[in-house]
């Protein structure tokens, strides 16, 4: 089974072509101002490396930073409408109250708070006021807004209010793009509402991005189903991803972690992914990234949903060094490294220049950095080492040494020995681990919600059923799905034997055999 994996980063666009577990070709291109042209170039290179008459590509997996960048840059976001079903209890803090001003201004929200929602024990707070929802929908329609986020009090416990409100909104605005909070977030109202509204603001960009990738693949001569990578190390059909772009927020680092697991065969290890601008440190648990179980900020917005537990660091191959103060970072030359770094004839001292001067890597023209004082180079490498050791220590869960896998284009910056690490592993193709992780990814389905009124076994069985359904919808072959992990926590203060159940399943990609499946995610 031939697959192309692509990872579009801020500095480089990486691509690989694999057949089963064999790497047929790989390439690393500087990310171009026209991102899609860079994707076309990368695909064209790996496809051209095949022998004449080779079998066609079966699937394409793409990882992109488009959606995270849109939030960080406060650009390309849709205007959104927020409907919060939580009155009279949820009136004190309006929607987006904790958003940065410039981000709130970028989405220019139209907010409504209506009566309804449920208590913590599943009882209705007050009946849903359908007329208030209908009135809100008409005002949203009149304002020309078609991206709507609906959040109800304790909807992960029961989604009745959100589902009914969505029906009312669709009856008024048939083409509305609606995001329901219970499908994304967890119990916390504000954090769940935040990720819901971020998703609503990104759905238009999601559709445009998917269409642009389709065009790029056709331009490159590849006619195959394609998928987008998600922040749990798996993939989902591109058209499904367009509806939930927030699930691709941290897909780059998770691709690298999955690629590291693939290249080493390790399922329990720590991974550091060193790119051109930043590094990310994370932990593999069962071959997948360890998941964060606390609030994660995205672009200054507090969220609580499925995200990997990562420690970002301002350290990469393009990180700028001040030769006077010897400060490393946090700024980077990014994709302009081939213009700015000393070894390429530029005038900016970067970590790559230091590594070349120290003989750690052969990049550019070494003669251009031979003037660097050896003591300066040694001191700067010590500073980099201290940064990495501190990051490893912060991510460890025990005092014992751990295996650290160094991947990414800037992996040459990681020392051979580190305090806190039992070994530092370097592997072939580590520079394109992110693209490899995308290429060999599986499809997942996940449930994280509260069940009540049933036994523990029935609650877990129901969660497992829902997770499997979601995996099939995302493009998994039903017969290949296995349960990756199951967690249940009894909630003592809720009646009815209530418990929070989290189930995650993964399965292999189901290639589309019929026209209905093909129309859902293929280019044909």
Coordinates of C-alpha atoms in Angstrom, one line a residue:
X1 CA 0.0 0.0 0.0
X2 CA 1.7 3.2 -1.2
X3 CA 1.1 6.4 0.8
X4 CA 2.5 9.9 0.6
X5 CA 2.9 11.8 3.8
X6 CA 3.3 15.6 3.8
X7 CA 4.0 17.9 6.6
X8 CA 3.8 21.7 6.0
X9 CA 5.8 23.6 8.6
X10 CA 6.7 27.2 9.1
X11 CA 10.2 26.6 7.8
X12 CA 10.1 23.4 5.7
X13 CA 7.6 21.3 3.8
X14 CA 8.6 17.6 4.1
X15 CA 7.3 14.7 1.9
X16 CA 7.8 11.0 1.9
X17 CA 6.6 8.1 -0.2
X18 CA 6.3 4.7 1.6
X19 CA 5.2 1.3 0.5
X20 CA 4.1 -0.6 3.5
X21 CA 6.9 0.2 6.0
X22 CA 9.5 0.8 3.3
X23 CA 10.6 4.4 2.6
X24 CA 10.8 4.8 -1.2
X25 CA 11.8 8.5 -1.3
X26 CA 11.9 11.6 0.9
X27 CA 12.4 15.3 0.4
X28 CA 12.7 18.4 2.5
X29 CA 11.8 21.7 0.7
X30 CA 11.8 25.2 2.2
X31 CA 8.2 26.3 2.7
X32 CA 7.3 28.7 0.0
X33 CA 5.2 31.9 0.3
X34 CA 2.7 30.1 -1.8
X35 CA 2.2 27.1 0.5
X36 CA 0.3 25.0 -2.1
X37 CA 3.0 25.4 -4.7
X38 CA 5.4 24.0 -2.1
X39 CA 3.1 21.0 -1.6
X40 CA 3.0 20.4 -5.4
X41 CA 6.8 20.6 -5.6
X42 CA 7.3 18.1 -2.8
X43 CA 4.7 15.6 -4.2
X44 CA 6.2 15.9 -7.6
X45 CA 9.7 15.0 -6.3
X46 CA 8.7 11.9 -4.3
X47 CA 6.5 10.6 -7.1
X48 CA 9.2 11.2 -9.7
X49 CA 11.5 9.0 -7.7
X50 CA 9.4 5.9 -8.6
X51 CA 10.4 3.6 -11.3
X52 CA 8.5 3.9 -14.6
X53 CA 5.3 2.0 -14.6
X54 CA 5.1 1.8 -10.8
X55 CA 1.7 1.3 -9.2
X56 CA -0.2 4.5 -8.3
X57 CA -0.4 6.1 -4.9
X58 CA -3.2 4.7 -2.7
X59 CA -3.6 7.6 -0.3
X60 CA -2.2 11.0 0.7
X61 CA -1.8 12.2 4.3
X62 CA -1.2 15.9 4.9
X63 CA -0.3 17.7 8.1
X64 CA -0.7 21.5 8.1
X65 CA -0.2 24.5 10.4
X66 CA -2.8 26.5 8.5
X67 CA -5.4 26.5 11.3
X68 CA -3.1 27.2 14.2
X69 CA -1.5 30.0 12.2
X70 CA -4.9 31.6 11.5
X71 CA -5.6 31.8 15.2
X72 CA -2.1 33.1 16.1
X73 CA -2.1 35.6 13.3
X74 CA -5.7 36.7 13.9
X75 CA -6.3 36.3 10.1
X76 CA -8.6 34.4 7.7
X77 CA -11.2 33.8 10.4
X78 CA -15.0 33.9 9.9
X79 CA -17.3 36.1 11.8
X80 CA -19.1 33.9 14.3
X81 CA -22.4 33.8 16.3
X82 CA -22.4 32.3 19.8
X83 CA -25.5 30.8 21.3
X84 CA -25.0 29.9 25.0
X85 CA -27.8 27.9 26.5
X86 CA -27.2 28.5 30.2
X87 CA -29.6 31.2 31.5
X88 CA -30.3 32.2 34.2
X89 CA -27.2 30.5 35.8
X90 CA -24.6 31.5 33.1
X91 CA -25.2 35.2 32.8
X92 CA -22.2 36.6 34.7
X93 CA -19.4 35.9 32.1
X94 CA -20.4 36.5 28.4
X95 CA -18.9 34.4 25.5
X96 CA -15.3 35.2 24.6
X97 CA -14.8 37.1 27.9
X98 CA -11.2 35.8 28.2
X99 CA -10.2 36.1 24.6
X100 CA -7.4 38.5 23.6
X101 CA -9.0 41.8 22.3
X102 CA -7.4 41.5 18.8
X103 CA -8.7 38.0 18.4
X104 CA -12.2 38.8 19.6
X105 CA -12.2 41.8 17.2
X106 CA -11.1 39.5 14.3
X107 CA -14.2 37.2 14.7
X108 CA -16.5 40.2 15.6
X109 CA -18.9 37.9 17.5
X110 CA -22.7 38.2 17.7
X111 CA -23.6 36.6 21.1
X112 CA -26.8 35.4 22.5
X113 CA -27.6 33.9 25.9
X114 CA -30.8 31.9 26.1
X115 CA -32.7 30.0 28.8
X116 CA -32.0 26.3 29.1
X117 CA -29.3 23.8 29.9
X118 CA -29.0 21.1 32.5
X119 CA -27.8 20.8 36.1
X120 CA -24.7 18.8 37.1
X121 CA -26.9 15.8 37.8
X122 CA -28.5 15.8 34.4
X123 CA -31.8 17.4 35.5
X124 CA -33.0 20.3 33.3
X125 CA -31.9 23.7 34.7
X126 CA -34.9 25.4 33.1
X127 CA -36.8 24.3 29.9
X128 CA -35.1 25.3 26.6
X129 CA -36.6 28.6 25.4
X130 CA -37.2 27.7 21.8
X131 CA -38.5 31.2 20.9
X132 CA -35.3 32.8 22.2
X133 CA -33.2 30.4 20.0
X134 CA -35.4 31.2 17.0
X135 CA -35.1 34.9 17.6
X136 CA -31.3 34.6 17.9
X137 CA -31.3 32.5 14.6
X138 CA -33.2 35.2 12.8
X139 CA -30.8 37.9 14.0
X140 CA -27.9 35.8 13.0
X141 CA -29.4 35.3 9.5
X142 CA -30.1 39.0 9.1
X143 CA -26.4 39.8 10.1
X144 CA -25.3 37.5 7.2
X145 CA -23.4 35.1 9.6
X146 CA -23.4 31.4 8.7
X147 CA -20.8 30.1 11.3
X148 CA -22.6 29.3 14.6
X149 CA -21.3 27.8 17.8
X150 CA -23.8 26.4 20.3
X151 CA -22.9 25.7 23.9
X152 CA -25.2 24.4 26.6
X153 CA -24.6 24.0 30.3
X154 CA -23.4 20.5 31.1
X155 CA -24.0 19.3 27.5
X156 CA -21.4 16.5 27.8
X157 CA -23.8 15.0 30.3
X158 CA -26.8 15.4 28.0
X159 CA -26.8 17.0 24.6
X160 CA -30.5 17.5 24.3
X161 CA -30.5 21.3 24.3
X162 CA -27.7 21.7 21.8
X163 CA -29.2 19.2 19.4
X164 CA -32.7 20.9 19.6
X165 CA -31.2 24.4 19.2
X166 CA -29.2 23.2 16.1
X167 CA -32.5 22.0 14.5
X168 CA -34.1 25.4 15.1
X169 CA -31.1 27.3 13.7
X170 CA -31.0 25.1 10.6
X171 CA -34.7 25.7 10.1
X172 CA -34.0 29.4 9.9
X173 CA -30.5 29.3 8.2
X174 CA -30.4 26.0 6.2
X175 CA -26.8 26.5 5.1
X176 CA -25.4 27.3 8.5
X177 CA -22.2 25.7 9.6
X178 CA -22.9 24.7 13.2
X179 CA -20.5 23.5 15.8
X180 CA -21.9 21.8 18.9
X181 CA -19.8 22.0 22.0
X182 CA -20.5 18.5 23.3
X183 CA -18.7 17.0 20.2
X184 CA -15.5 18.8 21.0
X185 CA -14.9 19.8 24.6
X186 CA -15.2 18.6 28.2
X187 CA -17.2 19.7 31.2
X188 CA -15.8 23.3 31.8
X189 CA -18.3 25.7 30.2
X190 CA -16.0 28.6 29.2
X191 CA -13.2 26.3 27.9
X192 CA -15.6 24.2 26.0
X193 CA -17.4 27.2 24.5
X194 CA -14.0 28.7 23.5
X195 CA -12.9 25.7 21.4
X196 CA -16.4 25.6 19.9
X197 CA -16.2 29.2 18.8
X198 CA -12.6 28.7 17.5
X199 CA -13.9 25.8 15.4
X200 CA -16.8 27.8 14.1
X201 CA -14.4 30.7 13.1
X202 CA -12.1 28.2 11.3
X203 CA -14.7 26.2 9.3
X204 CA -14.6 28.5 6.3
X205 CA -10.9 28.3 6.2
X206 CA -11.1 24.6 6.6
X207 CA -13.2 24.2 3.5
X208 CA -10.9 26.5 1.5
X209 CA -7.8 24.7 2.7
X210 CA -9.2 21.3 1.7
X211 CA -10.2 22.5 -1.7
X212 CA -6.8 24.0 -2.2
X213 CA -5.1 20.8 -1.2
X214 CA -7.3 18.9 -3.7
X215 CA -6.3 21.2 -6.5
X216 CA -2.6 20.9 -5.5
X217 CA -2.8 17.1 -5.6
X218 CA -4.5 17.1 -9.0
X219 CA -1.9 19.6 -10.3
X220 CA 0.8 17.1 -9.0
X221 CA -0.9 14.3 -10.9
X222 CA -2.0 12.3 -7.8
X223 CA -5.6 11.0 -7.9
X224 CA -6.2 9.3 -4.5
X225 CA -8.2 9.7 -1.3
X226 CA -6.5 12.2 1.0
X227 CA -6.6 12.8 4.7
X228 CA -5.5 15.4 7.2
X229 CA -3.5 14.6 10.3
X230 CA -4.9 15.3 13.8
X231 CA -3.5 16.3 17.1
X232 CA -3.7 12.8 18.6
X233 CA -1.3 11.3 16.0
X234 CA -4.0 9.9 13.7
X235 CA -5.7 11.0 10.4
X236 CA -9.2 11.7 9.3
X237 CA -10.8 12.1 5.9
X238 CA -10.2 15.5 4.5
X239 CA -13.8 16.5 4.3
X240 CA -14.4 15.4 7.9
X241 CA -11.4 17.4 9.0
X242 CA -12.9 20.5 7.3
X243 CA -15.8 20.4 9.8
X244 CA -13.5 20.1 12.8
X245 CA -10.3 22.1 12.0
X246 CA -9.4 22.5 15.7
X247 CA -8.4 18.8 15.8
X248 CA -5.5 19.7 13.5
X249 CA -4.0 22.4 15.8
X250 CA -1.0 20.4 17.1
X251 CA -0.7 17.8 14.3
X252 CA 2.8 18.7 13.3
X253 CA 4.6 17.7 16.6
X254 CA 2.3 14.6 16.9
X255 CA 3.2 13.5 13.4
X256 CA 6.9 13.7 14.4
X257 CA 6.2 11.7 17.5
X258 CA 4.4 9.0 15.6
X259 CA 7.2 9.0 13.0
X260 CA 9.7 8.6 15.9
X261 CA 7.8 5.5 17.1
X262 CA 7.7 4.1 13.6
X263 CA 11.5 4.7 13.0
X264 CA 12.6 3.2 16.3
X265 CA 9.9 0.7 17.1
X266 CA 9.6 2.2 20.6
X267 CA 6.2 2.7 22.1
X268 CA 7.4 4.3 25.4
X269 CA 9.9 7.1 25.0
X270 CA 10.4 10.8 25.0
X271 CA 10.6 12.7 21.7
X272 CA 12.1 16.0 20.8
X273 CA 11.2 17.4 17.4
X274 CA 13.6 20.2 16.4
X275 CA 12.3 22.3 13.6
X276 CA 13.6 25.5 12.0
X277 CA 11.8 27.8 14.4
X278 CA 10.8 25.8 17.5
X279 CA 11.2 22.5 19.3
X280 CA 8.5 20.4 20.9
X281 CA 9.1 17.8 23.6
X282 CA 6.5 15.1 24.2
X283 CA 6.1 11.6 25.5
X284 CA 5.1 8.4 23.7
X285 CA 2.6 6.2 25.6
X286 CA 1.6 3.1 23.7
X287 CA 3.2 4.5 20.6
X288 CA 0.9 7.6 20.6
X289 CA 1.5 11.1 22.1
X290 CA 0.6 11.5 25.7
X291 CA -2.6 13.5 26.0
X292 CA -2.9 16.7 28.0
X293 CA -5.5 16.5 30.7
X294 CA -5.6 20.2 31.6
X295 CA -6.3 23.6 30.1
X296 CA -4.3 24.3 26.9
X297 CA -4.0 27.8 25.5
X298 CA -4.2 28.2 21.7
X299 CA -3.5 31.7 20.5
X300 CA -4.1 33.1 24.0
X301 CA -7.5 31.3 24.3
X302 CA -8.1 28.8 27.1
X303 CA -9.4 25.4 25.8
X304 CA -10.0 22.0 27.2
X305 CA -10.3 19.3 24.6
X306 CA -8.2 16.6 22.9
X307 CA -4.6 18.0 22.7
X308 CA -1.2 16.4 23.1
X309 CA 0.9 17.1 26.2
X310 CA 3.7 19.1 24.6
X311 CA 6.4 21.5 25.8
X312 CA 7.2 24.0 23.1
X313 CA 10.7 25.7 23.2
X314 CA 12.1 28.6 21.2
X315 CA 14.9 26.5 19.8
X316 CA 15.3 25.5 16.2
X317 CA 17.8 25.4 13.3
X318 CA 17.0 29.0 12.5
X319 CA 17.0 30.4 16.1
X320 CA 18.8 33.7 16.2
X321 CA 21.8 34.1 18.6
X322 CA 23.0 37.5 19.9
X323 CA 26.8 37.2 19.8
X324 CA 27.1 40.1 22.4
X325 CA 24.8 38.7 25.1
X326 CA 25.1 35.1 23.9
X327 CA 21.3 34.8 24.3
X328 CA 19.8 32.0 22.3
X329 CA 16.4 32.9 20.8
X330 CA 13.5 33.3 21.0
X331 CA 13.4 34.9 17.5
X332 CA 14.1 32.8 14.4
X333 CA 14.9 33.5 10.8
X334 CA 12.4 30.8 9.9
X335 CA 12.1 29.8 6.3
X336 CA 14.6 32.6 5.4
X337 CA 17.4 30.6 6.9
X338 CA 18.9 30.0 3.4
X339 CA 19.2 33.8 3.0
X340 CA 20.0 35.0 6.6
X341 CA 22.3 32.3 8.2
X342 CA 26.0 32.9 8.0
X343 CA 26.7 29.6 6.3
X344 CA 24.5 30.7 3.4
X345 CA 26.1 34.1 3.0
X346 CA 23.8 36.0 5.3
X347 CA 24.5 38.3 8.2
X348 CA 22.6 36.6 11.1
X349 CA 24.2 34.2 13.6
X350 CA 21.9 31.2 14.1
X351 CA 22.1 27.9 15.9
X352 CA 22.8 26.2 12.6
X353 CA 25.9 28.3 12.1
X354 CA 27.1 27.3 15.6
X355 CA 26.5 23.6 14.8
X356 CA 28.4 23.9 11.5
X357 CA 31.3 25.6 13.2
X358 CA 31.4 22.9 15.8
X359 CA 31.5 20.2 13.1
X360 CA 28.1 18.7 14.2
X361 CA 26.6 19.0 10.7
X362 CA 27.6 19.9 7.1
X363 CA 25.3 22.6 5.9
X364 CA 26.2 25.5 3.6
X365 CA 29.7 26.8 3.5
X366 CA 31.7 26.0 6.6
X367 CA 34.4 28.6 5.7
X368 CA 31.9 31.3 6.4
X369 CA 31.8 30.5 10.1
X370 CA 35.5 29.6 10.7
X371 CA 36.0 33.0 12.2
X372 CA 33.7 32.2 15.2
X373 CA 35.7 31.9 18.4
X374 CA 35.8 28.3 19.7
X375 CA 35.1 29.3 23.2
X376 CA 32.0 31.2 22.0
X377 CA 30.8 28.1 20.0
X378 CA 31.4 25.8 23.0
X379 CA 29.5 28.2 25.4
X380 CA 26.5 28.5 23.0
X381 CA 26.3 24.7 22.7
X382 CA 26.3 24.4 26.5
X383 CA 23.4 26.9 26.6
X384 CA 21.5 24.8 24.1
X385 CA 22.2 21.7 26.1
X386 CA 20.9 23.3 29.3
X387 CA 17.7 24.4 27.5
X388 CA 17.0 20.8 26.3
X389 CA 17.9 19.3 29.7
X390 CA 15.5 21.6 31.4
X391 CA 12.7 20.7 28.9
X392 CA 13.3 17.0 29.4
X393 CA 13.2 17.4 33.1
X394 CA 9.9 19.3 33.0
X395 CA 8.2 16.6 30.9
X396 CA 9.4 13.6 32.8
X397 CA 7.0 11.8 35.2
X398 CA 9.7 9.9 37.2
X399 CA 13.3 10.5 38.2
X400 CA 14.5 7.5 36.1
X401 CA 16.3 8.1 32.8
X402 CA 14.3 7.9 29.6
X403 CA 15.1 7.2 26.0
X404 CA 15.0 10.4 24.1
X405 CA 14.5 10.2 20.3
X406 CA 15.8 13.3 18.4
X407 CA 14.0 14.0 15.2
X408 CA 13.4 17.0 12.9
X409 CA 15.6 19.0 10.6
X410 CA 17.4 20.5 13.5
X411 CA 18.0 17.3 15.5
X412 CA 21.8 17.9 15.1
X413 CA 21.4 20.4 17.9
X414 CA 20.7 17.7 20.5
X415 CA 23.8 16.5 22.3
X416 CA 24.8 12.9 22.4
X417 CA 24.4 12.8 26.2
X418 CA 21.8 14.6 28.4
X419 CA 21.1 14.7 32.1
X420 CA 17.8 12.9 32.7
X421 CA 18.0 10.8 29.5
X422 CA 19.3 7.2 29.5
X423 CA 20.1 7.5 25.8
X424 CA 19.7 9.8 22.9
X425 CA 18.6 8.0 19.8
X426 CA 19.2 9.1 16.2
X427 CA 17.7 7.3 13.3
X428 CA 17.7 7.3 9.5
X429 CA 15.1 9.7 8.0
X430 CA 14.8 11.5 11.4
X431 CA 14.7 14.8 9.4
X432 CA 11.4 13.9 7.8
X433 CA 9.9 12.0 10.8
X434 CA 6.9 14.3 10.7
X435 CA 6.0 13.3 7.1
X436 CA 6.6 9.7 8.0
X437 CA 4.3 10.0 11.0
X438 CA 1.6 11.4 8.7
X439 CA 2.1 8.7 6.0
X440 CA 1.8 5.7 8.4
X441 CA -1.0 7.2 10.6
X442 CA -4.1 5.3 11.5
X443 CA -7.7 6.6 11.9
X444 CA -9.1 7.2 15.4
X445 CA -12.4 7.6 17.2
X446 CA -12.7 9.0 20.7
X447 CA -15.4 9.6 23.3
X448 CA -15.0 11.6 26.5
X449 CA -18.3 12.2 28.2
X450 CA -20.4 11.5 31.3
X451 CA -22.8 8.6 31.4
X452 CA -25.4 8.0 34.0
X453 CA -28.3 5.7 34.7
X454 CA -26.4 2.6 33.6
X455 CA -23.8 0.2 35.1
X456 CA -20.1 0.7 34.6
X457 CA -19.9 -2.2 32.1
X458 CA -22.7 -0.8 30.0
X459 CA -21.3 2.8 30.1
X460 CA -17.9 1.6 28.9
X461 CA -19.6 -0.6 26.2
X462 CA -21.7 2.4 25.0
X463 CA -18.6 4.7 24.9
X464 CA -16.7 2.1 23.0
X465 CA -19.6 1.7 20.5
X466 CA -19.7 5.5 19.9
X467 CA -15.9 5.7 19.5
X468 CA -16.0 3.0 16.9
X469 CA -18.8 4.7 15.0
X470 CA -16.7 7.9 15.0
X471 CA -13.7 6.1 13.7
X472 CA -15.7 4.6 10.8
X473 CA -17.1 8.0 9.9
X474 CA -13.5 9.3 9.9
X475 CA -12.4 6.7 7.4
X476 CA -11.4 3.6 9.4
X477 CA -12.1 0.0 8.3
X478 CA -14.5 -1.5 10.9
X479 CA -12.8 -4.9 11.0
X480 CA -9.4 -3.3 11.9
X481 CA -10.5 -1.1 14.8
X482 CA -9.0 -1.9 18.2
X483 CA -9.4 -0.1 21.6
X484 CA -6.3 1.8 22.4
X485 CA -7.2 2.9 25.9
X486 CA -10.2 3.1 28.3
X487 CA -10.6 5.2 31.4
X488 CA -13.6 5.6 33.7
X489 CA -13.9 7.9 36.7
X490 CA -16.9 7.6 39.0
X491 CA -18.4 11.0 39.8
X492 CA -19.5 10.7 43.5
X493 CA -21.6 14.0 43.5
X494 CA -23.8 12.9 40.6
X495 CA -26.7 10.5 41.1
X496 CA -27.5 7.5 38.9
X497 CA -24.1 5.8 39.1
X498 CA -22.6 8.6 36.9
X499 CA -19.1 8.3 35.6
X500 CA -16.9 10.0 33.1
X501 CA -15.8 7.5 30.5
X502 CA -13.0 8.1 28.0
X503 CA -12.4 5.6 25.2
X504 CA -10.1 5.9 22.3
X505 CA -9.9 3.4 19.4
X506 CA -7.7 3.3 16.3
X507 CA -8.0 1.4 13.0
X508 CA -6.4 1.1 9.6
X509 CA -7.6 3.3 6.7
X510 CA -10.5 1.9 4.7
X511 CA -9.9 2.5 1.0
X512 CA -13.0 3.5 -0.7
X513 CA -14.6 0.7 -2.7
X514 CA -17.8 2.3 -3.8
X515 CA -18.9 5.6 -5.2
X516 CA -20.5 6.9 -2.0
X517 CA -17.3 6.5 0.0
X518 CA -15.2 7.8 -2.9
X519 CA -17.3 10.9 -3.2
X520 CA -16.7 11.6 0.5
X521 CA -13.0 12.1 0.3
X522 CA -11.5 11.2 -3.0
X523 CA -10.4 13.5 -5.8
X524 CA -12.4 11.6 -8.4

